XYZ file of C-alpha atoms in Angstrom:
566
model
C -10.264 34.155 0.831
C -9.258 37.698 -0.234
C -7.458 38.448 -2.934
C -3.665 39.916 -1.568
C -2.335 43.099 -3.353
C 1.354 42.260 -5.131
C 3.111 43.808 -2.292
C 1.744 40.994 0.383
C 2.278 38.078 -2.271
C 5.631 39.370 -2.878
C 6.450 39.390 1.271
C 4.928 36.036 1.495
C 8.012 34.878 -1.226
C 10.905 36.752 0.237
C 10.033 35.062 3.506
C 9.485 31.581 2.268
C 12.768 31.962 0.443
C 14.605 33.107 3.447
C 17.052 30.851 4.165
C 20.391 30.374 6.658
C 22.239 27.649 5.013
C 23.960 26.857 1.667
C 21.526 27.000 -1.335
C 21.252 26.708 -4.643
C 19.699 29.640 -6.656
C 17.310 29.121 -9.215
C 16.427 32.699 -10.008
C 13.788 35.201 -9.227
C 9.910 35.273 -8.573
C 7.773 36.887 -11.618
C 4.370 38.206 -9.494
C 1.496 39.462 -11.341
C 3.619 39.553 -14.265
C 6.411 41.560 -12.783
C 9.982 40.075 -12.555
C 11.194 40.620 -8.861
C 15.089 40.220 -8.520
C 14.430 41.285 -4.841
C 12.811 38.252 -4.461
C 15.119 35.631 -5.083
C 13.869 31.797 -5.452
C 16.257 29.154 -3.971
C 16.833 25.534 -2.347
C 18.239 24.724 0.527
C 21.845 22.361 -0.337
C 20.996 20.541 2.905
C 17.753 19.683 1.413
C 18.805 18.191 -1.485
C 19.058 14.748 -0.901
C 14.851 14.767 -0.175
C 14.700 14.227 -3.987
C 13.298 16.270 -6.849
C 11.599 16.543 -9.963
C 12.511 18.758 -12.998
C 9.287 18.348 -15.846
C 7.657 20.064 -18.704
C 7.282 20.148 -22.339
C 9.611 19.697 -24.528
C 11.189 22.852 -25.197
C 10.814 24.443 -21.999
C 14.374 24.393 -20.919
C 14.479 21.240 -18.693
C 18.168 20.064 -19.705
C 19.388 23.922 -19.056
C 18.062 23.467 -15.816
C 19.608 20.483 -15.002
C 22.888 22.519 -16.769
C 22.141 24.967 -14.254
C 21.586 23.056 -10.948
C 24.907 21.065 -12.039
C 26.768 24.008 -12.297
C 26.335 25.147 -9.198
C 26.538 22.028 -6.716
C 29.747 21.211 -8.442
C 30.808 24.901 -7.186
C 29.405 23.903 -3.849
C 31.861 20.723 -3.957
C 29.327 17.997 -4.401
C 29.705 15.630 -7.510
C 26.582 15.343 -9.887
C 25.648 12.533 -12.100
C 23.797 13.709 -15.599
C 22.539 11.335 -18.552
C 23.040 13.404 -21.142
C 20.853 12.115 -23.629
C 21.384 14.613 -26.406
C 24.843 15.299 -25.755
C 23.898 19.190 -24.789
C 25.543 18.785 -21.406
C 28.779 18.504 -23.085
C 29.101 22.182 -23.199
C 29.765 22.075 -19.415
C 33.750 21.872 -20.389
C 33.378 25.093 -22.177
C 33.078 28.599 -20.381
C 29.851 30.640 -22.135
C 30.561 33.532 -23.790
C 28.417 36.620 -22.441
C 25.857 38.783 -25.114
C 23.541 41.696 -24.798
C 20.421 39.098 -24.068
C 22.210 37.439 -21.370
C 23.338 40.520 -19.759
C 20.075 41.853 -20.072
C 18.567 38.547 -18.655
C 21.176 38.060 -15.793
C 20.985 41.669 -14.343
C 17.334 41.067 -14.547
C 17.205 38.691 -12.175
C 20.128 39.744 -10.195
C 22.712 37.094 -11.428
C 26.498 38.087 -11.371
C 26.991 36.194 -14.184
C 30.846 34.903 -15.700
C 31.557 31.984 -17.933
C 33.138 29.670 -16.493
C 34.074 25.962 -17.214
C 33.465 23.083 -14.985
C 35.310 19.546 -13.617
C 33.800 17.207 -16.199
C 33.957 13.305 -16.735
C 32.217 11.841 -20.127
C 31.317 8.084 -19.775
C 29.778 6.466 -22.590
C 27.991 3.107 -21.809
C 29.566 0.507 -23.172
C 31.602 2.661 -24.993
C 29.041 3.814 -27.071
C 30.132 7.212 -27.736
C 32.621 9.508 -27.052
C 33.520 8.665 -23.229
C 35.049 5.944 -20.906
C 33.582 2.741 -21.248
C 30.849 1.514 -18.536
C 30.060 -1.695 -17.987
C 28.684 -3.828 -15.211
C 29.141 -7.665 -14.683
C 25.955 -9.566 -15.071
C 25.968 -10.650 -11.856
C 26.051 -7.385 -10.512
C 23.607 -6.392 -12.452
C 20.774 -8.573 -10.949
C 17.919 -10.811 -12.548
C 15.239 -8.211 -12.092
C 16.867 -5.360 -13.726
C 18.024 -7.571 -16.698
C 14.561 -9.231 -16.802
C 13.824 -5.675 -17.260
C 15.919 -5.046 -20.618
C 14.911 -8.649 -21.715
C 11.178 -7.777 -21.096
C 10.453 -11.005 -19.481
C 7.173 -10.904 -17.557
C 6.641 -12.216 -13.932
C 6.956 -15.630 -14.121
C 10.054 -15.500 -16.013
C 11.652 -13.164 -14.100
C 11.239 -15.046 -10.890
C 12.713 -18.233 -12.958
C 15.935 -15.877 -14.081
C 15.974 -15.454 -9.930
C 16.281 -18.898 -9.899
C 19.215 -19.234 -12.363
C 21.067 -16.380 -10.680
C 20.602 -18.260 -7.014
C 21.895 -21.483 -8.737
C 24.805 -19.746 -10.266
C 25.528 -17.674 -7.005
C 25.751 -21.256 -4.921
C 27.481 -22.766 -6.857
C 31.091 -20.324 -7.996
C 29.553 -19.751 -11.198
C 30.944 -16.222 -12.124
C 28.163 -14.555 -14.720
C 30.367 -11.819 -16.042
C 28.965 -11.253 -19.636
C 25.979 -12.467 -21.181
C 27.281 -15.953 -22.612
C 28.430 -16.544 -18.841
C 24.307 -16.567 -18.127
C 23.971 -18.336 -21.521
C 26.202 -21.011 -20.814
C 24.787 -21.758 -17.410
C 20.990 -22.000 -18.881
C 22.347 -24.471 -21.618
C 24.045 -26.347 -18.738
C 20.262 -26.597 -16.684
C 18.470 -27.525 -19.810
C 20.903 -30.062 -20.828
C 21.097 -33.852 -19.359
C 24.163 -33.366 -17.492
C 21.951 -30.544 -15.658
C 18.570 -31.971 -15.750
C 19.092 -32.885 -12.223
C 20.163 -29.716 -10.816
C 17.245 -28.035 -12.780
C 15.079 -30.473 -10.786
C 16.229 -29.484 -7.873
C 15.638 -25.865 -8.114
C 12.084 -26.895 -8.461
C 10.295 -23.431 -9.755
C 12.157 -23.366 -12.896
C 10.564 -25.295 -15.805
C 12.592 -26.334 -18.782
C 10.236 -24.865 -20.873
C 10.446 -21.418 -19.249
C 14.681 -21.890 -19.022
C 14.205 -22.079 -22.914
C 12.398 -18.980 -23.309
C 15.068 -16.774 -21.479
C 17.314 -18.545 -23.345
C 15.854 -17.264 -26.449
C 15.732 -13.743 -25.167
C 19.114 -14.346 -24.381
C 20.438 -14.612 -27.756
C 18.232 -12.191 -29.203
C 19.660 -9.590 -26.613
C 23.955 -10.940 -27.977
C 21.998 -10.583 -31.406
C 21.403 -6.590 -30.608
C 24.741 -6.324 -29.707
C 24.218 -5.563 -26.026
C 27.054 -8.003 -24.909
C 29.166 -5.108 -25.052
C 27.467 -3.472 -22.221
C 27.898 -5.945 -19.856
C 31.547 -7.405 -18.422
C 34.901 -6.202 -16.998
C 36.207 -4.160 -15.987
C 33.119 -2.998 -14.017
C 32.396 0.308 -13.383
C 32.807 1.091 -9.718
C 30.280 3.679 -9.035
C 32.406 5.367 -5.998
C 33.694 7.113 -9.103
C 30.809 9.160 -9.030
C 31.852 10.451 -6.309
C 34.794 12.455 -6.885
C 35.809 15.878 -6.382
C 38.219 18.050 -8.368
C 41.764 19.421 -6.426
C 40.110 22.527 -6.229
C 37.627 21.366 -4.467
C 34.935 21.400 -6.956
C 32.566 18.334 -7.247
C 33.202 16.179 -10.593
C 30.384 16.148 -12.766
C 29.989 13.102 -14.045
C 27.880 12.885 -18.388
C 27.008 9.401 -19.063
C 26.183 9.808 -23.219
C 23.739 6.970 -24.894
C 23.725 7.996 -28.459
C 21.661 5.695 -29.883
C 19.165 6.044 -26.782
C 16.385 6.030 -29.633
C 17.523 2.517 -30.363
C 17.991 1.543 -26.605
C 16.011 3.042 -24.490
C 15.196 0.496 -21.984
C 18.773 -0.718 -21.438
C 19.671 3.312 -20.523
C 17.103 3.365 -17.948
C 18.095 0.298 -16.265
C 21.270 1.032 -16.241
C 21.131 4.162 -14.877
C 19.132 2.680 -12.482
C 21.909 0.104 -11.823
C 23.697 2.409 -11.160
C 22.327 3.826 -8.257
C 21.382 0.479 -6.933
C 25.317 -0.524 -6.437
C 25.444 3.425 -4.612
C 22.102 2.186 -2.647
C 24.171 -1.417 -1.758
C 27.712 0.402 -1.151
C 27.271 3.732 0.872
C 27.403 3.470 4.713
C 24.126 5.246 6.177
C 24.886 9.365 6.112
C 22.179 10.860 8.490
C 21.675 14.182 7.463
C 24.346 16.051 5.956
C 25.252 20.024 5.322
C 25.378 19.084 1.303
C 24.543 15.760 0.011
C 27.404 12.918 -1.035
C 25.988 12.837 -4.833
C 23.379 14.552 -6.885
C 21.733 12.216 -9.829
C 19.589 13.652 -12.723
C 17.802 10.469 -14.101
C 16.594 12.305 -17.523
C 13.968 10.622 -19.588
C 12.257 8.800 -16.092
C 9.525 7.992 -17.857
C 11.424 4.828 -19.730
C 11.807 3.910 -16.115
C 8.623 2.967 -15.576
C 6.748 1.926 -19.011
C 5.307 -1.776 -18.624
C 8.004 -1.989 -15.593
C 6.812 -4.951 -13.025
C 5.436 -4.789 -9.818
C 9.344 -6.414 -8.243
C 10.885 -3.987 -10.336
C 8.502 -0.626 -9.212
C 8.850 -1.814 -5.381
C 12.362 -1.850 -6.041
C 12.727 1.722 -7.343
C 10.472 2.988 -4.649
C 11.939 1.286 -1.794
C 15.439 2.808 -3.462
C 14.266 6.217 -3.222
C 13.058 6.014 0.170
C 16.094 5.030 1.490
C 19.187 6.012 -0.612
C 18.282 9.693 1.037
C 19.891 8.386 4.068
C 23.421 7.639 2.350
C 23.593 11.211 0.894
C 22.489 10.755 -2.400
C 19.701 12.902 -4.034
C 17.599 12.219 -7.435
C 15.754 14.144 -9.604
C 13.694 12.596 -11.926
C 13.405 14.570 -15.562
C 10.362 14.189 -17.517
C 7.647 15.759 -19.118
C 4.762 15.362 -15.994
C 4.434 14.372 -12.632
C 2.241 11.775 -14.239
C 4.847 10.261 -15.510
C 6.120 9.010 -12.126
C 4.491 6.562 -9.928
C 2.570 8.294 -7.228
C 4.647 5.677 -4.837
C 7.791 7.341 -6.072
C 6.438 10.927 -6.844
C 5.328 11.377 -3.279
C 9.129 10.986 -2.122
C 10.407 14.272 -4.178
C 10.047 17.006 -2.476
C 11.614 19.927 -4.428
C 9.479 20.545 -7.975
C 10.673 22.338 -10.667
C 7.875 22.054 -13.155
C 8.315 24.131 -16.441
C 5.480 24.746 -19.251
C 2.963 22.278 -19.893
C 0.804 22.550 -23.102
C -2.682 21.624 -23.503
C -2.993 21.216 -26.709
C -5.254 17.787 -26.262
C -7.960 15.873 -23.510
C -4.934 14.051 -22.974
C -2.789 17.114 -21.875
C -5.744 18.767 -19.804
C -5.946 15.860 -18.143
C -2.008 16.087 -17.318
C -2.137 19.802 -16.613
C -5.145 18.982 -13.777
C -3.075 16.264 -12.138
C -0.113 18.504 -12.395
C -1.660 21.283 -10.665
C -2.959 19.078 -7.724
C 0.693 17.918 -7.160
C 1.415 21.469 -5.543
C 0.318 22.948 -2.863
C -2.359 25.966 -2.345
C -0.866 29.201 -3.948
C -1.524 32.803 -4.903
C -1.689 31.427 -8.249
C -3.908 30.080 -10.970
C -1.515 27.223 -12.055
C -3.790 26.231 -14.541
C -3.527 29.568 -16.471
C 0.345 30.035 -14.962
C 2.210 26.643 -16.350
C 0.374 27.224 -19.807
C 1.711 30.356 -20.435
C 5.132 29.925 -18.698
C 7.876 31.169 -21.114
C 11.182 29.419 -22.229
C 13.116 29.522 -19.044
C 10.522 30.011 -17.002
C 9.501 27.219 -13.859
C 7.028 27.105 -10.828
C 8.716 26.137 -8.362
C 8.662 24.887 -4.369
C 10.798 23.090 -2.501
C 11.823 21.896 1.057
C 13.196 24.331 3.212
C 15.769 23.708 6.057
C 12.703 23.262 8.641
C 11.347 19.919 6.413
C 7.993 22.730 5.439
C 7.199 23.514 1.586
C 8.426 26.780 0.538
C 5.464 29.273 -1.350
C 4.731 28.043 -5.113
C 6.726 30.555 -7.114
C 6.926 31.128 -10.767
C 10.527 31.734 -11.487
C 12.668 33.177 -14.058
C 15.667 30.889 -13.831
C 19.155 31.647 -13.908
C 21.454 31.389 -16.775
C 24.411 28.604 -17.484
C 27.517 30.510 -17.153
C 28.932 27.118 -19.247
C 27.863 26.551 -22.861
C 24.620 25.456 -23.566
C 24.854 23.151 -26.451
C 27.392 20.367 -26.741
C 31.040 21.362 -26.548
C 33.824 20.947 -29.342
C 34.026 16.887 -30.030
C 38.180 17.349 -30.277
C 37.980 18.796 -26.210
C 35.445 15.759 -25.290
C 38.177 13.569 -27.072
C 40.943 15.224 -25.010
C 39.277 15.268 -22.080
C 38.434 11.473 -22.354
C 42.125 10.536 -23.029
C 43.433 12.577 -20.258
C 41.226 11.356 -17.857
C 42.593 9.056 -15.078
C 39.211 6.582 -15.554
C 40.197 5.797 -19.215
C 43.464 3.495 -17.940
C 41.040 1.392 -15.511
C 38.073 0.694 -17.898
C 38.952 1.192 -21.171
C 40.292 -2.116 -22.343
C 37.634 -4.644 -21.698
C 38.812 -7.959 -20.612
C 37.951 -11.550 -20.549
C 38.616 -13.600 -17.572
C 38.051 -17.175 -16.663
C 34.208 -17.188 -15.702
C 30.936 -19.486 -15.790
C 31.631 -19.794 -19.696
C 35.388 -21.194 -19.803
C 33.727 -23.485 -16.333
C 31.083 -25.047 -18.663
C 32.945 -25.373 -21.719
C 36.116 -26.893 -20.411
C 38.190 -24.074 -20.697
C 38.474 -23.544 -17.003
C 41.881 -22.860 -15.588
C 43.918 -25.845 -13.998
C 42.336 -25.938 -10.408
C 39.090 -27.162 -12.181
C 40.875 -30.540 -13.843
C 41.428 -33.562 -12.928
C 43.890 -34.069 -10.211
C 46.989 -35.945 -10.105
C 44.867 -39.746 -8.671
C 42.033 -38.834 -11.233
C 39.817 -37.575 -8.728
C 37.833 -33.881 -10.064
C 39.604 -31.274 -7.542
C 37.024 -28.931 -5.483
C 37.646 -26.104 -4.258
C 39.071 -26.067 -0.584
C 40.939 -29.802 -1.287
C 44.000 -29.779 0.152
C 46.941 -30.429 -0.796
C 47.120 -34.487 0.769
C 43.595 -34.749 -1.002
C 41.070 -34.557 1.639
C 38.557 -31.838 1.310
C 37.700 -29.537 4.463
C 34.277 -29.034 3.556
C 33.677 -27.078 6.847
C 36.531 -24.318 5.636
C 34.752 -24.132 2.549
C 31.348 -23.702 3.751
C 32.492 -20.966 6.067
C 34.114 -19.328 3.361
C 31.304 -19.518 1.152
C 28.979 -18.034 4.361
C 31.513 -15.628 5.185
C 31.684 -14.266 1.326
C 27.573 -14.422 0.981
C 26.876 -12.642 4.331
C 29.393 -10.086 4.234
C 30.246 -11.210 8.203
C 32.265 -13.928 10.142
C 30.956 -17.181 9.516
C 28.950 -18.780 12.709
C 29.860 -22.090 11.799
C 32.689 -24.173 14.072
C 36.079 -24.144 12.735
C 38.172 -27.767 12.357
C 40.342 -28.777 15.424
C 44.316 -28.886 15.120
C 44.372 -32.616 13.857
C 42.463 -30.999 11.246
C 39.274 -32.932 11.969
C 36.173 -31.370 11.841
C 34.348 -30.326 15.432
C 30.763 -30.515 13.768
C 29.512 -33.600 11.253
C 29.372 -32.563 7.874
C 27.997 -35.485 4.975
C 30.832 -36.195 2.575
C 31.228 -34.742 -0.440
C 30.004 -37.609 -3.397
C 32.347 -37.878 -6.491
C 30.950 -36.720 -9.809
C 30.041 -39.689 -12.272
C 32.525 -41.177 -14.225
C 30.744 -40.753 -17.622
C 30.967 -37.027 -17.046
C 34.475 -36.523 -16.402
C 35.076 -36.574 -19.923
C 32.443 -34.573 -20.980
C 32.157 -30.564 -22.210
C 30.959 -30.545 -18.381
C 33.921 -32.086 -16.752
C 35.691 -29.002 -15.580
C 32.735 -27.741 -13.636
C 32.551 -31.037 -11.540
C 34.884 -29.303 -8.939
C 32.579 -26.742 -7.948
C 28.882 -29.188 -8.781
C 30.758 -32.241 -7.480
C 32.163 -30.637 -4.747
C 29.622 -27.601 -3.756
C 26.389 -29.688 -5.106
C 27.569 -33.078 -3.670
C 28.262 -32.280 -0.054
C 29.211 -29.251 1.084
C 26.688 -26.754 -0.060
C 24.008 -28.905 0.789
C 25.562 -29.920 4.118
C 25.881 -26.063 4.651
C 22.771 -24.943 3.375
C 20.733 -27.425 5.888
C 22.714 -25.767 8.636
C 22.134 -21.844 7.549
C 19.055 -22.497 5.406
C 16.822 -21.056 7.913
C 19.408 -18.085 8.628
C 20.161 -17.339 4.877
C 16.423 -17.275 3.994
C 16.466 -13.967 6.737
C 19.373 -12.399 5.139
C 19.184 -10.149 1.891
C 21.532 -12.007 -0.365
C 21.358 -9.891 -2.832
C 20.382 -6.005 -3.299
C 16.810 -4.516 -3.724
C 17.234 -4.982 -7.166
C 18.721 -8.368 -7.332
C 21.745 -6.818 -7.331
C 25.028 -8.288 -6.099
C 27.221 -5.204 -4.040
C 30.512 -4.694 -4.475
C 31.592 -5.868 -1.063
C 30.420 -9.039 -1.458
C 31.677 -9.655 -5.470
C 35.217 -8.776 -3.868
């Protein structure tokens, strides 16, 4: 092919870049070494839920990218999600004050530049940091993304599986981690021996094992990551009264320390959007942006469940809204499952300073498609600032490959003043929901005989279930429907009881609990095994086996959504 002069691969950029629509700019093309604000380099907002990856060295100018991007969707009025690892991001609560290098960068590229400040929300997980507390329940939270943190392997993540199903069947509420504790004790002890039988794949041996990992995760002190209140993620999804979409900094700093929990719970995160969000379509501007920084955590030694889910939750959140951009140092770095889904590229300087980081640069290069370009040479000697870039235009087509000089923050780049993150945090409307944690009644207090009243003994000895009413006969057919009805988020199929309170279908009886255990540690949780376990969850679960083993239960992720935790 000939070579084109600069003119014709400058036209061939100012039409790709042509655009109708809303768009984010990201600055202007450099060709043949020439910066060309007449040719301006930009993605479509529509687009923006098709996904995206930001990557390079370190030291490129990734996070003032992100700073960047952020700055302007929140303008557009669409609420971003950052994990600001460093705490850099912070400075987005502080308007940047101009110099003679940014003017003389800005004009260059055509950028009417003014600082400005920006809608801001600091979380910090756990309350780890300077920021509102985020936690999650552990039943939210899902056995394979907490096998994940735990760094079980297959076999004993599918056994966790197994402990969540028994807990979910049976009202055992796994808020924190000695909720799941307690429950594991209970199967591995001999009032539970039998129930551990019955869920068949789970081994004592391998119950003991989690166990361990268990403790050793309390031992970290991780516990305080995980109970209420829970963080309901349709707070990412606010916008400012002016209009202006929130941007939402979730701080980690001791990340070094914890880098696996971060990444799961980031991912968490989106899984509860994934599980919550009606379907979208496609939109003018997408519901939520997320920048998943440091991706690559994501997917060191992850497991095969654990990869399907993350590419199945790509694939499909686009359709709610939400966009993600994954942040790391090379394409290679993602799974080519996952990498094939992001469509808009923003790939800064790579070094090849190794074999190791030719090999990256080659694999890089074939990620993008043919250009007037030698990306080889190009991403090596990219400057600070500097990006090739193509994205997805509003026909679905890839726009040119263009190395772009990006535009400039008009926020601070560097964290801002830790007395205005403290203000900010303790004006913010957030910090009244979830920043007391509490305690309530839950698999533990169940298990330990600390259970509120409705678990003891009622007033002719008996162990009260749930559903008993109040002349002592238990309804087991109200309680299975209930128990349906919560687990499949829809009215339950099953018959209701007549008038004279007898039941239109036969149900099996519920079976008392043994004596010898009504005294025991164990006693208060003979309402719900007595009850559930005796009669009516079995009775039910012969009747909508077949049906529940069609339904998804729980999220891609293991996860349990909102709507059906209510």
């Amino acid at each position: 092919m000939a070579n084109k002069t600069t003119a014709e691969k400058l036209a061939t950029l100012q039409k790709g870049y042509t655009l109708e629509g809303a768009t984010i700019e990201l600055g202007a093309a450099i060709v043949d070494g020439e910066l060309h604000k007449d040719a301006p380099v930009r993605l479509p907002l529509s687009m923006m839920n098709r996904h995206g990856l930001v990557a390079g060295a370190t030291g490129t100018g990734k996070t003032v990218t992100l700073h960047m991007m952020a700055e302007q969707l929140s303008t557009a009025g669409v609420p971003v999600f950052l994990a600001d690892i460093k705490g850099d991001l912070s400075g987005l609560a502080t308007a940047a004050v101009g110099s003679e290098k940014l003017t003389a960068r800005t004009e260059g590229i055509g950028q009417p530049w003014q600082g400005k400040t920006f809608p801001v929300e600091f979380l910090a997980l756990g309350g780890d940091g300077n920021g509102v507390p985020v936690r999650a329940t552990v039943s939210s939270f899902g056995p394979i993304l907490l096998s994940r943190i735990m760094e079980l392997n297959d076999t004993q993540e599918s056994s966790l599986q197994l402990v969540f199903y028994f807990a979910d069947k049976n009202g055992l509420e796994l808020i924190d981690l000695k909720d799941l504790r307690a429950v594991i004790q209970f199967l591995t002890s001999d009032e539970g021996k039998d129930q551990l039988e019955e869920l068949g794949g789970l081994s004592k041996a391998t119950a003991g094992v989690i166990l361990r990992e268990l403790v050793s995760l309390e031992a970290q002190g991780l516990e305080r990551f995980f109970g209420e209140p829970e963080f309901d993620t349709a707070e990412l999804l606010r916008t400012a009264p002016d209009g202006r979409g929130v941007i939402t900094c979730l701080e980690l700093p001791t990340l070094q320390t914890k880098p696996m929990l971060f990444s799961t719970f980031l991912m968490w995160l989106l899984a509860d959007l994934f599980e919550d969000l009606p379907e979208a379509g496609d939109l003018d501007k997408p519901k939520l942006v997320f920048f998943l920084d440091e991706a690559h955590l994501l997917f060191n030694d992850a497991s095969k469940a654990f990869l399907e889910a993350i590419t199945t939750t790509v694939r499909l959140i686009r359709s709610k809204g939400v966009g993600i951009f994954f942040v790391t140092q090379t394409p290679k770095d993602v799974p080519a499952e996952v990498l094939g889904q992001l469509a808009n590229r923003v790939q800064h300087a790579l070094r090849a300073f190794t074999p190791e980081d030719a090999k990256a640069l080659k694999a890089t290069v074939s990620t993008f498609p043919l250009s007037d370009y030698d990306l080889e040479e190009t991403l090596t000697s990219a400057g600070i600032g500097e990006a090739v870039i193509t994205v997805m235009n509003e026909k679905g087509a890839p726009t040119p490959v263009a190395l772009t000089r990006l535009r400039a923050p008009e926020s601070v780049m560097g964290p801002s003043d830790e007395a205005l993150v403290r203000s900010t945090v303790a004006a913010s409307a957030l910090l009244a929901r979830y920043g007391t944690a509490v305690d309530n009644p839950s698999a533990f207090e169940k298990l330990s005989g600390k259970a509120a009243a409705p678990t003891g003994p009622t007033a002719d000895g008996r162990v009260a279930v749930p559903g008993r009413a109040a002349g002592g006969t238990t309804d087991i057919d109200a309680e299975a429907r209930r128990i349906e009805e919560e687990i499949l988020g829809r009215p339950s199929s099953r018959p209701a009881a007549s008038g004279d309170g007898t039941r239109r279908s036969r149900t099996e009886e519920p079976r008392e609990p043994r004596p010898e255990a009504r005294d025991s540690m164990m006693g208060d949780l003979g309402g719900v095994l007595g009850g559930a376990l005796g009669g009516g969850l079995k009775s039910m679960a012969r009747s909508i086996g077949t049906q529940l083993g069609r339904e998804l239960l729980r999220g891609v992720f293991g996860t349990s959504s909102r709507r059906r935790r209510r």
